Amino acid sequence: MSEPTDFRLDFRPCRREALGLLLGVAATAAAPCAFAQDAPPDVGVPRLGEELTPFGAVQAGNRTRAIPRWTGGLTEAPRGYVPGRPPPDPYIEDVRWFTVGAADVERYKVRLTAGQQALLAKYPESFELALFPCHRSAAAPQRIYDATLANADRAGLGENGLALRDASVGVPFPIPANGVQAMWNHKLRWRGGSVSRTSLTVVQSGDGSRSMTKLREEFASPYADGDMAAPPLLYRRTILEPKEQAGSSLILQGTLDPIAARTHAWAREGERGRVVRAPDFAYDTPDPVTGGICTADMLDMFSGALDRFDYTLVTRREMYMPYNAYRLSNPCLTMRDILWPGHPNPQFLRYEMHRVWVVDARLKSNFQHTLLDRTYYLDEDSWQILASEHYDGKGDLLRYAEAHPVQHWQVPALVPAVEFAFDLTADRYTARGLDNGLPPPVFGAPLTPQDFTPDALVRRGRRG
């Protein structure tokens, strides 16, 4: 079945030209960081929950019906769900819509990211995109929707154009006016509250060799709990395997003002190592568990400070994005099944047409970063970054990353099942979040801000 053509949006390939945004939201050619205080667009507030979803997405489907109307997302358990076990695929009976291979790039180019095109060109005989019917499964609790509506009427950016002001609990800017606001939406999106998970991060080489790190990751969001006295975002990871690294831990404490208060980081090497500050785990510092493929700020697709780049909100587009990736969590699958040399097995990847916000980031003058130019694709229904491209100063694409999310209906929350990041200069990639055969994530984990301090690392030892 071939996709009907729909060119209602402007699909010009220029990455830098600010295009007209849908629904009357104007893009600006000025550098986003020049905004001293962005006044919320009052005209859009009454439309949240009507023409727009509570998170600011277009509620209606598209003209060809390839994207359906959002009707509240997936909030009820599908047949076969057993609490405490990996979620069954609620869309297992879907029939593949069509496949995009290397020979089809020109036909579907307007729907493909530059990273997808690069993978299809690099692996023409083995990589493909399997397109399935779109399910707008993203959903969140009503209290998050209510807080988002309140934020739309009051949230803004501080004097430096970067710090978040007068927002709490919900998405800060459901109708974003610039790229910085859109990126804050990703950073502070609803992801299920406190979460604990055990998973694998694997670096896969083209020769078939791979290295594996087993991690316990814990995340808390005082921001989502309405606790504005604590750091808004808290993250801790502890290495469980390999044995020689067991007990090594990292703690990150986020901030709402990257100028006045930097993100704090602490690390411990090994079970009995000394806990030390880790100020270097930021920006373009290579993340060791990914074999250096990812930089520190590529954690969670993007988790860094916003001060080194100018962010431009380009447009909203209909594109082929990873979504509803329940197959990747199938407990019967092994790493050998999922991870092929060069790229993941496309048999277990699911792509759907979704609307995404496109944000371009360009390194400011007088600042340094190994990745000078970036493009992010943010899901309009959840504000999750689904894909990102990372370029050098010559315009060459060095890294490409995708988040393959699933909707956890019992929470409800849309979160990545697995994140893939590809080193396009070499024949290798990394997969984060593999949990096949492991317990599923625990939402509502009993975590407090005190669990994300250096003292907590000292107390817990190997348990991290």
PDB file of C-alpha atoms in Angstrom, residues 7 12 17 24 29 46 55 67 105 112 116 160 170 183 191 202 214 217 309 321 340 365 410 424 428 445:
ATOM      1  CA  PHE A   7       1.985  18.489   0.662  1.00  0.00           C
ATOM      2  CA  ARG A  12      11.597  22.553   1.754  1.00  0.00           C
ATOM      3  CA  GLU A  17      15.126  28.846   7.062  1.00  0.00           C
ATOM      4  CA  GLY A  24      -0.846  30.914  13.727  1.00  0.00           C
ATOM      5  CA  ALA A  29      14.336  35.012  12.607  1.00  0.00           C
ATOM      6  CA  PRO A  46      -8.517  28.723  25.071  1.00  0.00           C
ATOM      7  CA  PHE A  55      -0.026  19.393  25.162  1.00  0.00           C
ATOM      8  CA  ILE A  67      -2.446  10.485  10.968  1.00  0.00           C
ATOM      9  CA  VAL A 105      14.450   7.520  -0.650  1.00  0.00           C
ATOM     10  CA  LEU A 112      12.582  11.031   6.165  1.00  0.00           C
ATOM     11  CA  GLN A 116      17.379   7.869   8.146  1.00  0.00           C
ATOM     12  CA  ASN A 160      18.967  35.531  29.746  1.00  0.00           C
ATOM     13  CA  GLY A 170       3.166  20.292  33.390  1.00  0.00           C
ATOM     14  CA  MET A 183      13.517  22.255  24.140  1.00  0.00           C
ATOM     15  CA  ARG A 191       7.722  10.739  31.816  1.00  0.00           C
ATOM     16  CA  VAL A 202      25.382  -2.127  24.221  1.00  0.00           C
ATOM     17  CA  LYS A 214      24.261  -3.537  32.680  1.00  0.00           C
ATOM     18  CA  GLU A 217      18.917   3.804  36.262  1.00  0.00           C
ATOM     19  CA  PHE A 309      23.472  26.872  21.132  1.00  0.00           C
ATOM     20  CA  MET A 321       9.116   8.395  13.240  1.00  0.00           C
ATOM     21  CA  TRP A 340      22.946  -6.555  13.752  1.00  0.00           C
ATOM     22  CA  SER A 365      30.280  32.031  18.503  1.00  0.00           C
ATOM     23  CA  GLN A 410      -1.019   2.054  33.553  1.00  0.00           C
ATOM     24  CA  LEU A 424      28.113   7.551  10.894  1.00  0.00           C
ATOM     25  CA  ARG A 428      29.196   1.130  14.986  1.00  0.00           C
ATOM     26  CA  ALA A 445       9.485   4.133  42.734  1.00  0.00           C
TER      27      ALA A 445
END
